[in-house]
Coordinates of C-alpha atoms in Angstrom, one line a residue:
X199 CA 110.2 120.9 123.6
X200 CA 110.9 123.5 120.9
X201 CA 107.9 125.0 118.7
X202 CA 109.1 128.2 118.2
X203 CA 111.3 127.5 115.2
X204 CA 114.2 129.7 113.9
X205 CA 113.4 131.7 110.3
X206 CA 115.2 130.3 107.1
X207 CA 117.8 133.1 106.3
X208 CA 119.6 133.7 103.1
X209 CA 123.1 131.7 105.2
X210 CA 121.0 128.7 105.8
X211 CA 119.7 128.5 102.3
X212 CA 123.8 129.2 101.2
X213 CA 124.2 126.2 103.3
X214 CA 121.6 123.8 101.7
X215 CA 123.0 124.7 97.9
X216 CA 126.6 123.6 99.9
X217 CA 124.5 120.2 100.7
X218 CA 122.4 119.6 97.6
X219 CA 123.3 122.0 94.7
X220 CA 122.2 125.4 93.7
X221 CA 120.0 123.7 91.2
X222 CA 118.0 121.8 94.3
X223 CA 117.1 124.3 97.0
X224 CA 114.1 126.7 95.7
X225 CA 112.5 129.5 98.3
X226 CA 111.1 131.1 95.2
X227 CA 107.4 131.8 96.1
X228 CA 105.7 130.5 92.8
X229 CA 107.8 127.1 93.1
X230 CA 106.7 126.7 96.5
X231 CA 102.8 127.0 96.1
X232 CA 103.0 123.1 94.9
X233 CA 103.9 122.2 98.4
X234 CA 101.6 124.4 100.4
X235 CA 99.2 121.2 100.9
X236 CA 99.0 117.0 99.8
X237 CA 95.3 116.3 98.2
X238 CA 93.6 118.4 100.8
X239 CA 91.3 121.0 98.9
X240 CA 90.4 123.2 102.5
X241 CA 92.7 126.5 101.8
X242 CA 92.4 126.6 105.6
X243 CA 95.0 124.1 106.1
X244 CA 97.4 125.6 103.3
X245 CA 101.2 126.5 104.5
X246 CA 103.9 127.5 102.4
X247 CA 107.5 126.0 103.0
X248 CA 110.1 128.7 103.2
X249 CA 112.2 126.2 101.3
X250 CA 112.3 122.9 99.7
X251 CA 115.0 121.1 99.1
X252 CA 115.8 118.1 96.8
X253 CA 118.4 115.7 97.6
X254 CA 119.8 112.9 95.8
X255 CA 121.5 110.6 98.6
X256 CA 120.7 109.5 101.8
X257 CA 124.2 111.4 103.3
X258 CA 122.6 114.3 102.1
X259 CA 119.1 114.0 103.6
X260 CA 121.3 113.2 106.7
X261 CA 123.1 116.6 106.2
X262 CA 120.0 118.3 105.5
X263 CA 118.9 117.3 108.7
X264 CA 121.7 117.6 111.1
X265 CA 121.5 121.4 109.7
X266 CA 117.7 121.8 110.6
X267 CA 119.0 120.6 114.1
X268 CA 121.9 123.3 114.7
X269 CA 119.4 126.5 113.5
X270 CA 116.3 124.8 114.7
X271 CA 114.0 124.8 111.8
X272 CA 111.3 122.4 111.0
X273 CA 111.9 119.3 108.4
X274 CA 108.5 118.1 106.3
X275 CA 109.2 114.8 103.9
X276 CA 107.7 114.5 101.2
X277 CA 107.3 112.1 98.3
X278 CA 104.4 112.6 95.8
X279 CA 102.0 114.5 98.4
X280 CA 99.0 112.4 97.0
X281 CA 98.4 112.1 100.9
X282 CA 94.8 112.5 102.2
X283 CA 95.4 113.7 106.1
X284 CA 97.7 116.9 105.8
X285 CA 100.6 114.7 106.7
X286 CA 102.8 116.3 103.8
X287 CA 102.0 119.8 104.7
X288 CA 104.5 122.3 106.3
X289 CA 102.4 123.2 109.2
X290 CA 105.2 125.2 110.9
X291 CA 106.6 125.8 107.4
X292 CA 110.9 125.2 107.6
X293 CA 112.4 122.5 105.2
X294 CA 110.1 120.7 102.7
X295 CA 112.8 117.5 102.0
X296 CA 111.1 116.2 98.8
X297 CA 112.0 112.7 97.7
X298 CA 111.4 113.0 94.0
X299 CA 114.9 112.5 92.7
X300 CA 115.9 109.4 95.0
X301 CA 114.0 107.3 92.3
X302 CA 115.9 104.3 91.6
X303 CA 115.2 100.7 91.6
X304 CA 118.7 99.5 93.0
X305 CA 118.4 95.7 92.6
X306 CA 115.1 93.3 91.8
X307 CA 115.9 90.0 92.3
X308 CA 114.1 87.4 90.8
X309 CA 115.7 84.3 92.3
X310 CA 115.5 85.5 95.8
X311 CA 112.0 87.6 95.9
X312 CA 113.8 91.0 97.1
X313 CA 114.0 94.0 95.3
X314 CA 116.0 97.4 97.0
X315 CA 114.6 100.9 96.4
X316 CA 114.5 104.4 97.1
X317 CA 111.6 106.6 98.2
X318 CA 110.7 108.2 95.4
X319 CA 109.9 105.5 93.1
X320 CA 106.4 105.3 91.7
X321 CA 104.5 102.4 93.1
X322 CA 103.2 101.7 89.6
X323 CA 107.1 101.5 88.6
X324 CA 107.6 98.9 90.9
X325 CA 104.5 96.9 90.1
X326 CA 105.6 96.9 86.6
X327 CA 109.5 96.0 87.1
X328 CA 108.6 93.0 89.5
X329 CA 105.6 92.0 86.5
X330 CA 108.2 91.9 84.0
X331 CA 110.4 89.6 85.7
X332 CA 107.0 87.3 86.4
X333 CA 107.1 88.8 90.1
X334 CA 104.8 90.3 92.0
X335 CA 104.8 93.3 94.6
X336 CA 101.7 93.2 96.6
X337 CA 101.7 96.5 97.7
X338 CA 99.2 98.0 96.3
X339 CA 97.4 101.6 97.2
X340 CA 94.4 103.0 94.8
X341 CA 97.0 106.1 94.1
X342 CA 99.8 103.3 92.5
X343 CA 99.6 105.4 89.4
X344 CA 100.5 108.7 91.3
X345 CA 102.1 108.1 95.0
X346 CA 105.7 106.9 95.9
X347 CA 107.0 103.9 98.2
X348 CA 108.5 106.4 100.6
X349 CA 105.3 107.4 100.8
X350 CA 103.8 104.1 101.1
X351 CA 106.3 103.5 103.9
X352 CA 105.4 105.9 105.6
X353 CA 101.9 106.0 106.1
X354 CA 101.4 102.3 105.8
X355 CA 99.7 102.6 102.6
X356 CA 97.1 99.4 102.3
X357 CA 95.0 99.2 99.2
X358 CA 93.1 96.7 97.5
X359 CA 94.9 93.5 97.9
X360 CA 96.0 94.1 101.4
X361 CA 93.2 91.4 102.5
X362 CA 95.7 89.0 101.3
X363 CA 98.6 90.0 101.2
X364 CA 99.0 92.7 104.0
X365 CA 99.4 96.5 104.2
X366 CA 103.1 98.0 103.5
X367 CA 104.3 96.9 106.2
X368 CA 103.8 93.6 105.8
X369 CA 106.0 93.8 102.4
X370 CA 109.0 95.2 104.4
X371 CA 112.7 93.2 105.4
X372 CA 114.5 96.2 106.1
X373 CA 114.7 100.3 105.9
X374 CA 117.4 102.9 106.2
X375 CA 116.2 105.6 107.7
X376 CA 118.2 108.9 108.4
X377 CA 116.3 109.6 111.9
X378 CA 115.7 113.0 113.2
X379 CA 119.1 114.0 114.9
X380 CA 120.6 113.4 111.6
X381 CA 121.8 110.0 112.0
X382 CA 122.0 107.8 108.8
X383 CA 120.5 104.1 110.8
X384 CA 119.5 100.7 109.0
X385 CA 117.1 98.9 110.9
X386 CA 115.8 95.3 110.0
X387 CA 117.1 92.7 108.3
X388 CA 116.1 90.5 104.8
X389 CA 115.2 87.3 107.4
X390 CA 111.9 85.3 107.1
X391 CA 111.8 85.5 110.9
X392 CA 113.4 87.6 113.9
X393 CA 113.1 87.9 117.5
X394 CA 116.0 90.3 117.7
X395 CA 115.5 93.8 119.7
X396 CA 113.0 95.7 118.6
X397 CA 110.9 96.0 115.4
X398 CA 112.0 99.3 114.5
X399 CA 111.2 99.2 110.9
X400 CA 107.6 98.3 111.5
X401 CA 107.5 100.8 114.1
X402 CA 109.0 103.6 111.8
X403 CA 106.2 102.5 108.8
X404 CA 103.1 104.2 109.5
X405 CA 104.6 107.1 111.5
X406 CA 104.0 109.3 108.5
X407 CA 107.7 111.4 108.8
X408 CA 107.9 111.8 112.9
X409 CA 110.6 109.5 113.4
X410 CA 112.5 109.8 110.6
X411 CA 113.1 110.0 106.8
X412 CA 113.2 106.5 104.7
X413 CA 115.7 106.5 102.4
X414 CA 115.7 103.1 101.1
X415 CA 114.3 100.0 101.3
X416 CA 114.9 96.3 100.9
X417 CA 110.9 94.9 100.1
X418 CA 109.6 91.3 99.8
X419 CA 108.4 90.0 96.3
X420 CA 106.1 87.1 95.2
X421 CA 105.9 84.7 92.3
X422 CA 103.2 86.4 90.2
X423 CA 100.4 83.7 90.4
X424 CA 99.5 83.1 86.7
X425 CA 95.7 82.1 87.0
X426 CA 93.2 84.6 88.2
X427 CA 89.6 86.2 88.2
X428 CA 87.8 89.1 88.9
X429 CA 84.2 89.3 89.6
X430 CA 81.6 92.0 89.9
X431 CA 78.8 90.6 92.8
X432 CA 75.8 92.3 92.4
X433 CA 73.2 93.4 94.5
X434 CA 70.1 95.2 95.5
X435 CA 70.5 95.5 99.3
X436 CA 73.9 97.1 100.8
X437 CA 73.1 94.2 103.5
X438 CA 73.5 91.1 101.3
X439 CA 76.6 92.8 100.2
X440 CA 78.5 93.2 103.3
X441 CA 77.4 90.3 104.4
X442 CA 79.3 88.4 101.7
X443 CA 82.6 89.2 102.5
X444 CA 82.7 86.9 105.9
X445 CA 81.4 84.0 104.4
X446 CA 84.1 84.1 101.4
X447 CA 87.0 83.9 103.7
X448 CA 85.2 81.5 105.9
X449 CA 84.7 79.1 103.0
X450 CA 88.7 79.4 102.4
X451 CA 88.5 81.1 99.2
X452 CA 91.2 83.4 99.7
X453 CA 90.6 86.4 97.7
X454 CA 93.2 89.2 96.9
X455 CA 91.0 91.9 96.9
X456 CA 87.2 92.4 98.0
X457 CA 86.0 95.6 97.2
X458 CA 82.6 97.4 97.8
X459 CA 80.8 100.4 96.4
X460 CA 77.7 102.0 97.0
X461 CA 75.3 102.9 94.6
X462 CA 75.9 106.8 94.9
X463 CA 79.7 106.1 94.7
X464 CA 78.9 103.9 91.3
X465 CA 77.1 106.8 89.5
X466 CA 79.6 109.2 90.6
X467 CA 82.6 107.2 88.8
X468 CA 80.2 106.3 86.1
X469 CA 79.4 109.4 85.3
X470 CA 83.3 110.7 85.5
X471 CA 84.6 107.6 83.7
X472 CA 81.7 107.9 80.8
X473 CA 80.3 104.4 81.2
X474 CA 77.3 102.7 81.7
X475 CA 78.0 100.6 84.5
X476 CA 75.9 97.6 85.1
X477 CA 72.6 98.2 87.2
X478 CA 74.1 101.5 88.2
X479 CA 70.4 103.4 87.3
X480 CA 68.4 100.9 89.2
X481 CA 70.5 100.9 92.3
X482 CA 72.6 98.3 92.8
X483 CA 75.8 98.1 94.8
X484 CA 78.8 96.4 94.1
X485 CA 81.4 93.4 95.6
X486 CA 84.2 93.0 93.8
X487 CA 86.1 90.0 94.2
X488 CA 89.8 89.1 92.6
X489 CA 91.1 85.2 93.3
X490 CA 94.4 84.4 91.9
X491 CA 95.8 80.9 91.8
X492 CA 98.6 78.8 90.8
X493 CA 96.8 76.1 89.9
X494 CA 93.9 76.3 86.8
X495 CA 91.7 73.4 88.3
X496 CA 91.9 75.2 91.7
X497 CA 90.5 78.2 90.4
X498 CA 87.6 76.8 88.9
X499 CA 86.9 75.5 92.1
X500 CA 86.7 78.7 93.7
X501 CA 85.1 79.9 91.0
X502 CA 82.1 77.6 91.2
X503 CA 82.2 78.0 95.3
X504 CA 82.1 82.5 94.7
X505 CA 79.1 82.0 92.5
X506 CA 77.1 80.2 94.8
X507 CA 78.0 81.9 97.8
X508 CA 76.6 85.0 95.8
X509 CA 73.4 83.2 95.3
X510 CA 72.9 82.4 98.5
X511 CA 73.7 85.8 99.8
X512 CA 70.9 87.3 97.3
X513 CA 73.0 88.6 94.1
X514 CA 70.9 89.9 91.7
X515 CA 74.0 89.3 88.5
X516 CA 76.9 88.4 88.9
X517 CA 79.3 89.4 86.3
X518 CA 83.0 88.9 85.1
X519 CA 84.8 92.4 86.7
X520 CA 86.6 93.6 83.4
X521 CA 88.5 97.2 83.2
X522 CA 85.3 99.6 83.6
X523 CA 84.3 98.1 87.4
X524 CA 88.0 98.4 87.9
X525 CA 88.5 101.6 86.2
X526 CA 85.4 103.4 88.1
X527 CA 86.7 101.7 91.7
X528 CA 89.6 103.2 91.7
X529 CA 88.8 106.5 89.7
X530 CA 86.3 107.1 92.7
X531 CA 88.7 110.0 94.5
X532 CA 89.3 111.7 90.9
X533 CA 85.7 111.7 89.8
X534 CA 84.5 113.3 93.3
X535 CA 88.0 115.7 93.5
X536 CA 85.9 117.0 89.9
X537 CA 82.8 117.4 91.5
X538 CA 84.2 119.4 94.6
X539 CA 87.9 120.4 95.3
X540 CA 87.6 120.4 98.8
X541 CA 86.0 116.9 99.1
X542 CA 87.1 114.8 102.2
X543 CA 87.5 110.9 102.4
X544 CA 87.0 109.3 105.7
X545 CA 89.1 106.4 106.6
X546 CA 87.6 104.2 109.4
X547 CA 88.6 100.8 110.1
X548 CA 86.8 97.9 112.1
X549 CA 86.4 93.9 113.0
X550 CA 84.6 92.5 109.6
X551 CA 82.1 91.4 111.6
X552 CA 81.1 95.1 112.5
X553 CA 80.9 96.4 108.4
X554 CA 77.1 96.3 108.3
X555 CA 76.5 98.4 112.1
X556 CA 79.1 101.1 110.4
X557 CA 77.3 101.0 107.1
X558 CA 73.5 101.1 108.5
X559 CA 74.3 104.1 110.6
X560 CA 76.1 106.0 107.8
X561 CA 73.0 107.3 106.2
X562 CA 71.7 108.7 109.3
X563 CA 74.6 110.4 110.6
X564 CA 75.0 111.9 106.8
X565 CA 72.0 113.6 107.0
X566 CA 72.5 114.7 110.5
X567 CA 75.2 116.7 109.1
X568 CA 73.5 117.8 105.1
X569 CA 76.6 115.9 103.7
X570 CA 76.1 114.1 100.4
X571 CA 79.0 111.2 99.4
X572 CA 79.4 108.1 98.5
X573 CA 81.1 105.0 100.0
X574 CA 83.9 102.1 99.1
X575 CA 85.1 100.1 101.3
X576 CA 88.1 97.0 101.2
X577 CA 85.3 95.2 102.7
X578 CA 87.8 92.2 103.1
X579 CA 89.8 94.2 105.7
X580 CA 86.7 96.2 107.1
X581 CA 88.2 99.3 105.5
X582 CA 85.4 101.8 105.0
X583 CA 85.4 105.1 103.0
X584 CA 83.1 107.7 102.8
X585 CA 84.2 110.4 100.0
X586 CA 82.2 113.9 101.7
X587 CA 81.4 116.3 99.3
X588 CA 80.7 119.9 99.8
X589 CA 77.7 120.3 97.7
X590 CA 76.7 123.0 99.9
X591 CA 79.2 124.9 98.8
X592 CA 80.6 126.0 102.6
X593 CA 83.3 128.1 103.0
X594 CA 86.8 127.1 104.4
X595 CA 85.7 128.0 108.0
X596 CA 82.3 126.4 107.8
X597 CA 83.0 123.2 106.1
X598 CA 86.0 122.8 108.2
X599 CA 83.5 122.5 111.3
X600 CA 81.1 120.6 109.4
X601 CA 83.5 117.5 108.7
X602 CA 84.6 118.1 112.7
X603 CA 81.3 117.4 113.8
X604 CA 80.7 114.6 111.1
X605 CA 84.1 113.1 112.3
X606 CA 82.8 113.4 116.1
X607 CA 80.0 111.1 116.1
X608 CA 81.3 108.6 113.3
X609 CA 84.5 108.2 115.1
X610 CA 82.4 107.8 118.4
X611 CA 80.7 105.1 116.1
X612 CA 84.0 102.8 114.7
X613 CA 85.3 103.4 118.6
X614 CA 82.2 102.0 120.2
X615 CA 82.4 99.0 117.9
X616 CA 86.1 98.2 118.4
X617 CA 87.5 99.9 115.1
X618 CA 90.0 103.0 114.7
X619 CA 90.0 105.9 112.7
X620 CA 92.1 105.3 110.1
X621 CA 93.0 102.0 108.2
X622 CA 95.7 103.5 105.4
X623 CA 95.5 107.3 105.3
X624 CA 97.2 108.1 108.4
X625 CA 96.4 110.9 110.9
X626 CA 98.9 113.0 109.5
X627 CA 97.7 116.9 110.6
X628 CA 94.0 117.4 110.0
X629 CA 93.0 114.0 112.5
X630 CA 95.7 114.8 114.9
X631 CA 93.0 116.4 117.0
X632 CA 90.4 113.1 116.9
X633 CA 93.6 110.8 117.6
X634 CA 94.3 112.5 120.6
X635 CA 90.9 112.5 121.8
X636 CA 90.0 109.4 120.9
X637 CA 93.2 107.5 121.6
X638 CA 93.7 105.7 125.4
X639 CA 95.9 108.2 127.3
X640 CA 98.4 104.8 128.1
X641 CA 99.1 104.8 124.4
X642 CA 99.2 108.1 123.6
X643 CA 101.8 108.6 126.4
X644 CA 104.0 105.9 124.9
X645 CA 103.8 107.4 121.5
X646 CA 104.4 110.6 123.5
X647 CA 107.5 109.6 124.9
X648 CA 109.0 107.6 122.0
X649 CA 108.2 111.3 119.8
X650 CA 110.6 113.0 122.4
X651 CA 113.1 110.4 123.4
X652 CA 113.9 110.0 119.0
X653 CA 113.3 114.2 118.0
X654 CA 114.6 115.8 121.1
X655 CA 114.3 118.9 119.0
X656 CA 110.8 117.9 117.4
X657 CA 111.8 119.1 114.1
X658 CA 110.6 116.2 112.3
X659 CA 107.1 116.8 111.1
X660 CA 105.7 118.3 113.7
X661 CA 102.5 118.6 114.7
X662 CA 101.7 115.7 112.8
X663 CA 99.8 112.3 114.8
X664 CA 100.5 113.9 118.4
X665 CA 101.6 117.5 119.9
X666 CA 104.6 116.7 122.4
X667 CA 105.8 121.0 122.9
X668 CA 105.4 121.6 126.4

């Protein structure tokens, strides 16, 4: 397999401005340090592009690509870059293809729940056209105001109201995809149900760029249910918290969302945000619970069945959620990203039933390692994250080893319990490493193998989830 990749010369870059415009290829050095990393604050995984490139139509992505195959150079996709695991970073520098200007909404359709778009729409777009036609689009990532579907798609973005509704995936009837020999391929179909072949565009979701470039995408929608509350559970013991989350969906409550937060990750976002938030100085953690209905007599049911599941569990208050719990819950990554530019957020996922093990042995391996944070979690979905930051003050080098080690013995951890280590950020380049280790080697030699049989060349982001060069 290649990995020694050909240089971008002045004739290739003559050759994208032939594909995309002179306007839309850029190898000047000041427009490139945007792309030189995602969210990741370590300068020791920065790498520059030698060129980005900006096209407008899938036969031009296709064009790009089939020209990356002839002179051998490395392709990285990108959309917003408000990635988390290096996965938008050119590693082996080449092509940045960056989605920003494919940013239509083709078609919503109201009377049949499907809406078409391209990868560089804004989630929070999307949210917002499907609202305004009394739709919803249950996709629904922390970063809505920032990231892009394509990169949604891509990484299998989950969020807060994946417990039930599903991650991206799960809102998906069909993608074109231009794959990495060049080829311009649709794969699924807008069917409720289909045992036909292979599931390609499930397969191609969450592989974060390796198998190909999404340049569109035909997504499910949902009557917007019109009744709905939000509720802030309260309590003094990170125990009686996680152990709530069980027992709501047992009792058949169906909740969109239940999200937790620890008392350290409370003060953090209370303290960014400017608020007093409820018991935050006498350390309480948070559940926070969103039930939507269509039906006003059914949500005062559940209603009355939340609050007394939260007494019985041991809530100290419970409260009605308005914008500040919301605000500081999803302002978490922003308030620490202030507090510490190379901050890290750990993405471990594991059977609901295993929450509280993870969460009791947090604390110990945290000060194993002299690293402060706090933790959220989509406790519906056994989703845990623990936002690391440096307050140490570690250089690149140092702090680099430090998460490493960290990483090591919590991943041991969510392994030993069933889990995996990510439920929504992806592996992208800086877990690649872990993944490999941690991975069975029958699965990782399928993944292997699909990587090779799709990028013969392995020009499409490579080095990213698994190493296939030889």
């Amino acid at each position: 397999m290649v990995m020694k990749y050909n240089p971008i010369t002045e004739p290739i870059l003559q050759e994208l401005r032939d594909i995309v415009g002179d306007k839309y290829v850029t190898a000047d050095k000041e427009k490139l340090e945007i792309y030189k990393t995602d969210e990741e604050g370590n300068p020791i995984y920065f790498s520059y592009p030698e060129a980005v490139v900006f096209p407008a139509t899938t036969e031009e992505v296709a064009a790009i690509v089939k020209l990356a195959n002839t002179h051998l150079i490395p392709i990285t996709p990108r959309s917003a870059g408000t990635g988390l695991s290096c996965g938008a970073i050119p590693v082996h520098h080449g092509i940045v293809v960056e989605l920003e200007r494919m940013n239509q909404i083709i078609e919503m359709n109201a009377d049949d729940l499907y809406c078409i778009v391209q990868p560089g729409v804004r989630t929070v777009d999307l949210q917002n056209a499907a609202k305004a036609k009394g739709l919803l689009y249950a996709g629904d990532p922390c970063s809505a105001e920032s990231c892009q579907i394509g990169g949604n798609l891509a990484t299998n973005a989950g969020g807060n109201k994946a417990v039930k509704y599903g991650t991206t995936r799960h809102q998906i009837y069909s993608l074109t995809v231009v794959t990495p020999l060049g080829d311009i391929v649709k794969v699924g179909a807008r069917l409720e149900k289909c045992s036909t072949g292979y599931c390609l565009e499930q397969l191609i979701s969450g592989s974060e760029g390796t198998l190909g470039i999404i340049t569109e995408a035909t997504l499910k929608l949902k009557v917007l249910p019109p009744y709905s509350f939000d509720v802030v559970a309260i309590f003094d013991d990170p125990a009686k918290a996680l152990s709530l989350p069980r027992k709501v969906l047992k009792a058949g409550i169906e909740p969109t969302s239940i999200e937790y937060m620890d008392n350290r990750a409370i003060n953090i976002s209370g303290d960014f945000i400017k608020c007093d938030l409820p018991h935050a100085k006498s350390g309480g953690v948070y559940d926070i619970i969103t039930v939507e209905t269509y039906d006003p007599d059914e949500l005062d049911k559940k209603m009355e069945q939340l609050s007394d599941l939260c007494d019985n569990c041991g809530a100290v208050d419970v409260l009605m959620a308005d914008d500040r719990i919301w605000e500081a819950r999803k302002m978490f990554a922003d308030a620490c990203r202030e507090l510490c530019l190379t901050w890290a957020s750990s993405d471990y996922v594991v059977p609901l039933d295993q929450i509280i093990h993870v969460t009791s042995k947090l604390p110990e391996i945290m000060e194993k390692h002299h690293i402060d944070g706090g933790i959220v979690a989509h406790i519906g979905d056994g989703n845990i994250h623990v936002n690391i930051l440096n307050t140490q003050n570690q250089g690149p080098q140092e702090w680099f080893e430090t998460l490493h080690a960290y990483d090591d013995d919590i991943f041991s951890l969510v392994y030993s319990l069933g889990g995996k280590m990510s439920g929504e950020h992806g592996i992208g380049y800086k877990k690649k490493d872990a993944f490999n280790k941690f991975t069975p080697e029958g699965e990782l030699k399928l993944m292997k193998l699909l990587k090779k049989a799709w990028d013969p060349n392995n020009i499409m982001n490579p080095s990213k989830i698994i190493d296939i060069a030889e």
